């Protein structure tokens, strides 16, 4: 697992998924760096590593789940890859109920009592993934854990950890430590 994690961290830099400048995050906070996991989740090699690491971590921690879910948009490729990796059905949580058809906020089947591993690309405060967890719980599901590719270490772990098991693959500290040790420049 460590070899895969090292490869993933290296890919953040080789694929240009860490950007420096002025950015406004989903949380509304401003930052001088941006973690663009979508650069990796749209790359088949990186996406395969992400799914493999998430599946390995869940197994190692004894987390059992019936379905994989992800909020739109950033988590959808990750949830899809993890679904393929584990053979577990996929669920997508919309930001808002759709305005046509069934009007559902959930795509895919969720039954009362389903154990769900919820995934996300990046967490800052955890607000987006917590809203998705609430939608799934309102449908009768149980969130067994929340797994994220990158935790920015700005409060998400504490906030999510109050209610759920939180499993980041990589933290910003680990990314920047690797950047320093390998001499990657801004």
GROMACS .gro file of C-alpha atoms in nm:
model
  186
    1UNK     CA    1   0.000   0.000   0.000
    2UNK     CA    2   0.286   0.242   0.080
    3UNK     CA    3   0.432   0.199  -0.268
    4UNK     CA    4   0.097   0.291  -0.423
    5UNK     CA    5   0.065   0.590  -0.193
    6UNK     CA    6   0.413   0.713  -0.286
    7UNK     CA    7   0.330   0.675  -0.656
    8UNK     CA    8   0.005   0.867  -0.603
    9UNK     CA    9   0.180   1.150  -0.419
   10UNK     CA   10   0.442   1.173  -0.693
   11UNK     CA   11   0.165   1.188  -0.955
   12UNK     CA   12   0.016   1.496  -0.789
   13UNK     CA   13   0.331   1.681  -0.895
   14UNK     CA   14   0.413   1.505  -1.222
   15UNK     CA   15   0.056   1.558  -1.346
   16UNK     CA   16   0.033   1.920  -1.230
   17UNK     CA   17  -0.243   1.854  -0.977
   18UNK     CA   18  -0.098   2.095  -0.718
   19UNK     CA   19  -0.130   2.457  -0.826
   20UNK     CA   20  -0.005   2.773  -0.657
   21UNK     CA   21  -0.167   3.118  -0.674
   22UNK     CA   22  -0.492   3.266  -0.537
   23UNK     CA   23  -0.789   3.030  -0.524
   24UNK     CA   24  -1.138   3.031  -0.373
   25UNK     CA   25  -1.232   2.685  -0.247
   26UNK     CA   26  -1.576   2.521  -0.240
   27UNK     CA   27  -1.587   2.602   0.131
   28UNK     CA   28  -1.557   2.972   0.042
   29UNK     CA   29  -1.212   2.994   0.198
   30UNK     CA   30  -0.924   3.149   0.006
   31UNK     CA   31  -0.602   2.957  -0.041
   32UNK     CA   32  -0.261   3.009  -0.198
   33UNK     CA   33  -0.264   2.652  -0.334
   34UNK     CA   34  -0.518   2.430  -0.504
   35UNK     CA   35  -0.530   2.051  -0.503
   36UNK     CA   36  -0.684   1.951  -0.837
   37UNK     CA   37  -0.769   1.584  -0.779
   38UNK     CA   38  -0.971   1.593  -1.104
   39UNK     CA   39  -0.637   1.599  -1.290
   40UNK     CA   40  -0.574   1.256  -1.138
   41UNK     CA   41  -0.927   1.118  -1.137
   42UNK     CA   42  -0.945   1.173  -1.514
   43UNK     CA   43  -0.613   0.990  -1.564
   44UNK     CA   44  -0.673   0.612  -1.584
   45UNK     CA   45  -0.340   0.518  -1.422
   46UNK     CA   46  -0.391   0.754  -1.127
   47UNK     CA   47  -0.758   0.664  -1.092
   48UNK     CA   48  -0.667   0.294  -1.075
   49UNK     CA   49  -0.417   0.371  -0.795
   50UNK     CA   50  -0.676   0.577  -0.603
   51UNK     CA   51  -0.939   0.300  -0.625
   52UNK     CA   52  -0.688   0.033  -0.528
   53UNK     CA   53  -0.566   0.233  -0.226
   54UNK     CA   54  -0.921   0.305  -0.109
   55UNK     CA   55  -1.018  -0.062  -0.140
   56UNK     CA   56  -0.699  -0.175   0.040
   57UNK     CA   57  -0.752   0.072   0.325
   58UNK     CA   58  -1.114  -0.032   0.373
   59UNK     CA   59  -1.010  -0.401   0.382
   60UNK     CA   60  -0.721  -0.333   0.619
   61UNK     CA   61  -0.952  -0.145   0.858
   62UNK     CA   62  -1.220  -0.415   0.840
   63UNK     CA   63  -1.477  -0.179   0.689
   64UNK     CA   64  -1.762  -0.373   0.534
   65UNK     CA   65  -1.995  -0.197   0.292
   66UNK     CA   66  -2.273  -0.279   0.048
   67UNK     CA   67  -2.242   0.023  -0.181
   68UNK     CA   68  -1.997   0.295  -0.282
   69UNK     CA   69  -2.127   0.652  -0.305
   70UNK     CA   70  -1.988   0.985  -0.411
   71UNK     CA   71  -2.125   1.338  -0.437
   72UNK     CA   72  -2.125   1.498  -0.781
   73UNK     CA   73  -1.899   1.601  -0.953
   74UNK     CA   74  -1.546   1.541  -0.828
   75UNK     CA   75  -1.615   1.216  -0.648
   76UNK     CA   76  -1.808   1.046  -0.930
   77UNK     CA   77  -1.506   0.903  -1.118
   78UNK     CA   78  -1.351   0.795  -0.788
   79UNK     CA   79  -1.669   0.624  -0.669
   80UNK     CA   80  -1.710   0.461  -1.012
   81UNK     CA   81  -1.353   0.326  -1.008
   82UNK     CA   82  -1.395   0.199  -0.651
   83UNK     CA   83  -1.723   0.033  -0.749
   84UNK     CA   84  -1.542  -0.148  -1.031
   85UNK     CA   85  -1.249  -0.236  -0.801
   86UNK     CA   86  -1.473  -0.382  -0.529
   87UNK     CA   87  -1.771  -0.507  -0.729
   88UNK     CA   88  -2.001  -0.300  -0.507
   89UNK     CA   89  -2.290  -0.103  -0.664
   90UNK     CA   90  -2.245   0.268  -0.729
   91UNK     CA   91  -2.456   0.552  -0.589
   92UNK     CA   92  -2.423   0.916  -0.695
   93UNK     CA   93  -2.552   1.197  -0.473
   94UNK     CA   94  -2.662   1.510  -0.656
   95UNK     CA   95  -2.605   1.852  -0.503
   96UNK     CA   96  -2.978   1.923  -0.542
   97UNK     CA   97  -3.275   1.709  -0.638
   98UNK     CA   98  -3.310   1.705  -1.015
   99UNK     CA   99  -3.586   1.923  -1.152
  100UNK     CA  100  -3.733   1.661  -1.383
  101UNK     CA  101  -3.819   1.290  -1.395
  102UNK     CA  102  -3.831   1.142  -1.047
  103UNK     CA  103  -3.683   1.454  -0.887
  104UNK     CA  104  -3.441   1.231  -0.697
  105UNK     CA  105  -3.120   1.353  -0.539
  106UNK     CA  106  -2.978   1.001  -0.547
  107UNK     CA  107  -2.883   0.807  -0.860
  108UNK     CA  108  -2.854   0.435  -0.799
  109UNK     CA  109  -3.032   0.217  -0.551
  110UNK     CA  110  -3.024   0.280  -0.176
  111UNK     CA  111  -3.218   0.048   0.053
  112UNK     CA  112  -3.282   0.101   0.424
  113UNK     CA  113  -2.989  -0.043   0.617
  114UNK     CA  114  -2.742  -0.036   0.326
  115UNK     CA  115  -2.388   0.019   0.451
  116UNK     CA  116  -2.221   0.283   0.236
  117UNK     CA  117  -1.859   0.381   0.190
  118UNK     CA  118  -1.882   0.747   0.089
  119UNK     CA  119  -1.590   0.890  -0.109
  120UNK     CA  120  -1.476   1.243  -0.190
  121UNK     CA  121  -1.189   1.397  -0.385
  122UNK     CA  122  -1.071   1.674  -0.149
  123UNK     CA  123  -1.191   1.790   0.192
  124UNK     CA  124  -1.133   2.128   0.351
  125UNK     CA  125  -1.411   2.170   0.607
  126UNK     CA  126  -1.601   1.856   0.505
  127UNK     CA  127  -1.925   2.040   0.432
  128UNK     CA  128  -1.994   1.890   0.087
  129UNK     CA  129  -1.939   1.530   0.186
  130UNK     CA  130  -2.136   1.574   0.508
  131UNK     CA  131  -2.434   1.705   0.308
  132UNK     CA  132  -2.410   1.396   0.086
  133UNK     CA  133  -2.397   1.173   0.395
  134UNK     CA  134  -2.715   1.337   0.526
  135UNK     CA  135  -2.897   1.274   0.196
  136UNK     CA  136  -2.797   0.906   0.208
  137UNK     CA  137  -2.896   0.869   0.573
  138UNK     CA  138  -3.233   1.028   0.499
  139UNK     CA  139  -3.279   0.747   0.245
  140UNK     CA  140  -3.214   0.492   0.521
  141UNK     CA  141  -2.848   0.416   0.454
  142UNK     CA  142  -2.571   0.382   0.712
  143UNK     CA  143  -2.244   0.560   0.635
  144UNK     CA  144  -1.971   0.320   0.752
  145UNK     CA  145  -1.683   0.552   0.658
  146UNK     CA  146  -1.586   0.852   0.451
  147UNK     CA  147  -1.275   0.806   0.239
  148UNK     CA  148  -1.109   1.102   0.067
  149UNK     CA  149  -0.817   1.130  -0.170
  150UNK     CA  150  -0.673   1.444  -0.004
  151UNK     CA  151  -0.745   1.604   0.332
  152UNK     CA  152  -0.638   1.969   0.330
  153UNK     CA  153  -0.615   1.949   0.712
  154UNK     CA  154  -0.835   2.253   0.766
  155UNK     CA  155  -1.098   2.103   0.996
  156UNK     CA  156  -1.261   1.828   0.788
  157UNK     CA  157  -1.104   1.541   0.984
  158UNK     CA  158  -1.235   1.677   1.313
  159UNK     CA  159  -1.578   1.769   1.178
  160UNK     CA  160  -1.632   1.443   0.990
  161UNK     CA  161  -1.471   1.241   1.270
  162UNK     CA  162  -1.738   1.357   1.515
  163UNK     CA  163  -1.986   1.126   1.343
  164UNK     CA  164  -1.804   0.901   1.094
  165UNK     CA  165  -1.485   0.710   1.044
  166UNK     CA  166  -1.262   0.937   0.832
  167UNK     CA  167  -1.004   0.784   0.599
  168UNK     CA  168  -0.782   1.019   0.398
  169UNK     CA  169  -0.543   0.857   0.149
  170UNK     CA  170  -0.309   1.158   0.157
  171UNK     CA  171  -0.285   1.472   0.368
  172UNK     CA  172  -0.160   1.809   0.249
  173UNK     CA  173   0.127   1.774   0.498
  174UNK     CA  174   0.235   1.453   0.324
  175UNK     CA  175   0.211   1.617  -0.019
  176UNK     CA  176   0.419   1.916   0.085
  177UNK     CA  177   0.672   1.701   0.273
  178UNK     CA  178   0.727   1.502  -0.046
  179UNK     CA  179   0.752   1.824  -0.244
  180UNK     CA  180   1.024   1.954  -0.009
  181UNK     CA  181   1.218   1.627  -0.006
  182UNK     CA  182   1.212   1.593  -0.386
  183UNK     CA  183   1.292   1.960  -0.453
  184UNK     CA  184   0.977   2.030  -0.658
  185UNK     CA  185   0.943   2.404  -0.718
  186UNK     CA  186   0.629   2.620  -0.728
   0.00000   0.00000   0.00000
